[in-house]
Amino acid sequence: MDTQDLTRMLHVKNDKNKSKIVMLVADGLGGLPVTPGGPTELEAAKTPNLDALAARGVSGLSIPIKPGITPGSGPGHLGLFGYDPLKFLIGRGVLEATGIGFHVGPDDVAIRCNFCTLDAEGNIADRRAGRIPSEESGPLAKMLGEKVKIPGVELFVEPVKEHRFAVVFRAKGLGAKVDDTDPQTTGVPPLAPVAHDEPSRKTATIAQEFYNQAVKLLAGQPKANGLTMRGFAVKPHIPTYEEVYGVRAAAIAVYPMYKGLAKLVGMDVIGTATTLDEEIDVLAKAWNDYDFFFLHFKYTDSRGEDGDFDAKVKMIEQFDAVLPRVTALKPDVLIVTGDHSTPAVLAGHSWHPVPTLLVAEHCRADACKTFGETAAICGGLGQFEAIHLMPLALANAGRLEKFGA
Amino acid sequence: MDTQDLTRMLHVKNDKNKSKIVMLVADGLGGLPVTPGGPTELEAAKTPNLDALAARGVSGLSIPIKPGITPGSGPGHLGLFGYDPLKFLIGRGVLEATGIGFHVGPDDVAIRCNFCTLDAEGNIADRRAGRIPSEESGPLAKMLGEKVKIPGVELFVEPVKEHRFAVVFRAKGLGAKVDDTDPQTTGVPPLAPVAHDEPSRKTATIAQEFYNQAVKLLAGQPKANGLTMRGFAVKPHIPTYEEVYGVRAAAIAVYPMYKGLAKLVGMDVIGTATTLDEEIDVLAKAWNDYDFFFLHFKYTDSRGEDGDFDAKVKMIEQFDAVLPRVTALKPDVLIVTGDHSTPAVLAGHSWHPVPTLLVAEHCRADACKTFGETAAICGGLGQFEAIHLMPLALANAGRLEKFGA
């Protein structure tokens, strides 16, 4: 089932303020035991509020994409948002630009760029420009954005972090089938951009011109005197939340990436929170203005990526502690889930299904009394692909008509 | 998800000898109780090794095709191999030829044939030629292969067993939409081959010519003086294991059918084992030469087909007994499953999900302590379509990249 099926199948009752859905996403929530038979991070954490919600609601295990597939943040969130991640492919350039809050438009080609260090012969000496600090690289990116001029092309150069920045070419009819110019090694010069169809040849020509002007402007820089380009991409057409589900949707996140992903599906990104508590403040304040809230908590994933089991446990406990502030708002449907697992023992994303719970008046509560990977196996939601979560949310919110007579 | 999605989705780390996957297929493993509330064959069997693996690993129930669908050996195995059995349809003629080790090529039409007994009027008196023994039928098939000559067609006639043999026509542009010539009854003559499109009319003409020459050559035979043809088929294009999964795959089986199925997906068929113990010998010997091993055990299915509950229990115990020899090889991922259920009470294949277990370092072990149909219901793999088993195996073997950024 994809969103096209959804708009066909789901006869959405578009009643504003009729019911409120909150989807709390603890990034990388699922985990693994450190020793056989031991608890996962979530099972080790003291989570009285999550356990109480599990007792009231229905639990299960969400498969982000398909069994065995480890998702990146892009497809992980698209799945949670109810869009088939295999159909709506977000290219890396668009993801990078989106991640810094750049609104990629229909005539744009977005590219991930790295500053690099070139030696006297023009060969790459350091692919990441000595991990140049953002304070140094940011002004260089802005300078390129101001000084490079390509006739007929609107150009955006946006700092990201350290050696990374994003470039967007805006012009009619640009293709994105252009190979990376990063040779993935040192001692050789950056590759020329190679295109694979006619619209992309236009893009490659622009990219080469951008490169030529940029290296002249960067000449003399001690670290960042060159650049490589990767992940040429155009924005896929994605119908909005309002179009598909008939809800006014708000996104609350701290990191630009998740704000960007929410924007791609037409959510309003609201607030300027920098902590979880501030995110809940934003949620409470906007309560009457939206029907659906996506609230993203990053640090469960971060500590999992660090490989720090105990720190991830603490982040889960921090997440648990704010839940009474959410339930006090009395959402009609409250979902707690993750976009994927990030077990500390793997120090990275994984394919394991994600503990998920849904609380609503008519959710058909199951026998689960705690929230965790093992308990959820016997939960009433079973194991299900994440793409099914939104229809379940809408159904529990009384926002779906019957399908067929 | 099909193999096309897979090759796009699975950014396979093609590291030879990096990790080893063993898939043990006990044919027809799943079963049913004889009396309500009683154990299944697997639950009645003493299986200390399977139970220990279940305790270490993660269990579930594999749905061979779709719920309620009883698979034959072909689709059952294709599903386990990760190929959508609804897309990759292997015609019966190809399956029969493959089953005797005949390598069906792209210009071949393969046909299952039966010797039959014709009476003086040319009507079928016995559809199976009195179950003529292989020692008598084999030479007759070979004789037809040598003596029948059809201009422009390369012809193969291969003995199978008793009254059964296979015929392959090799020529450019042959179709396989030809009806069976077996009237499925006695007292009437074999039907003429009827084609349903232009390429198949060429095949039907060849088939008629083959029939005409064959009955002349068989005239005077006391049992096998006629023949019928069924299951005209061409080989489907199936991408290989190496192409799809980036692994060097070996198949170890005793029966030609399973060797043939493995060959169709590009596995190397290794060894000449005739017993389960010899199969494990082959496995151990080839350990360093392959990344993936499919090992097939036939007799769980055979005794189920016989309707002999106790004999099937014994076969499961025999299977259990060799497992320490497999675990001693320390596979990174060990899977135990079946291609379908063959409950003795039904004396045939059935649609019931198949107990399946997967053991790997990061498999997220569940609470199952025994291996059986009932215990597996609450296993961490849940109920899943068999097609997802290969991605799970590759993920657990550390052979898949992240999907998307």
Coordinates of C-alpha atoms in Angstrom, one line a residue, chain A residues 30-32 61 65-75 85-86 89 92 95 341 345-346 349 351-353 373 377-378 383, chain B residues 1 5-6 8-10 362-367 377-382 384 388 391-392 395-397 400-405:
Chain A
G30 CA 15.2 -0.4 19.4
G31 CA 18.2 -2.1 20.8
L32 CA 20.0 -5.3 21.6
L61 CA 7.1 -4.3 16.6
I65 CA 11.2 -1.0 5.6
K66 CA 11.2 -4.7 5.1
P67 CA 12.6 -7.5 7.3
G68 CA 16.4 -7.4 7.4
I69 CA 16.7 -3.9 5.9
T70 CA 18.6 -1.3 7.9
P71 CA 17.2 2.1 7.0
G72 CA 18.8 5.5 7.0
S73 CA 16.9 8.4 8.6
G74 CA 15.2 9.4 5.3
P75 CA 13.5 6.1 4.5
P85 CA 10.2 4.3 1.3
L86 CA 10.9 2.1 -1.8
L89 CA 13.4 7.8 -2.9
R92 CA 21.4 12.2 -0.9
L95 CA 18.5 14.9 2.0
S341 CA 16.8 0.4 16.0
V345 CA 26.4 -3.0 20.7
L346 CA 26.3 -2.3 16.9
H349 CA 21.5 1.7 12.7
W351 CA 17.4 -3.9 10.8
H352 CA 15.8 -5.0 14.1
P353 CA 12.1 -4.2 14.5
E373 CA 11.5 -5.5 22.6
I377 CA 6.6 -9.6 20.5
C378 CA 3.3 -10.7 22.0
Q383 CA 5.0 -7.2 13.8
Chain B
M1 CA 9.6 -7.0 -2.7
D5 CA 13.9 -4.4 -5.5
L6 CA 16.5 -6.5 -3.7
R8 CA 18.3 -2.1 -5.8
M9 CA 17.7 -2.1 -2.0
L10 CA 20.4 -4.4 -0.7
H362 CA 23.0 -10.1 16.9
C363 CA 19.7 -11.9 16.1
R364 CA 17.9 -10.4 19.2
A365 CA 17.1 -13.7 20.8
D366 CA 13.6 -14.2 22.0
A367 CA 12.1 -16.1 24.9
I377 CA 4.0 -18.4 17.5
C378 CA 5.6 -16.1 20.2
G379 CA 9.0 -16.0 18.5
G380 CA 10.8 -12.8 17.7
L381 CA 10.6 -13.4 14.0
G382 CA 6.8 -13.4 14.1
F384 CA 6.7 -13.7 8.0
H388 CA 12.1 -12.2 3.7
P391 CA 17.5 -10.4 3.7
L392 CA 17.4 -11.4 7.4
A395 CA 21.7 -8.6 7.6
N396 CA 22.6 -11.0 10.4
A397 CA 25.7 -11.9 8.5
L400 CA 24.0 -5.6 3.9
E401 CA 24.6 -1.9 3.8
K402 CA 22.2 0.7 5.1
F403 CA 19.3 1.6 2.8
G404 CA 19.3 5.4 2.2
A405 CA 21.0 8.0 4.3

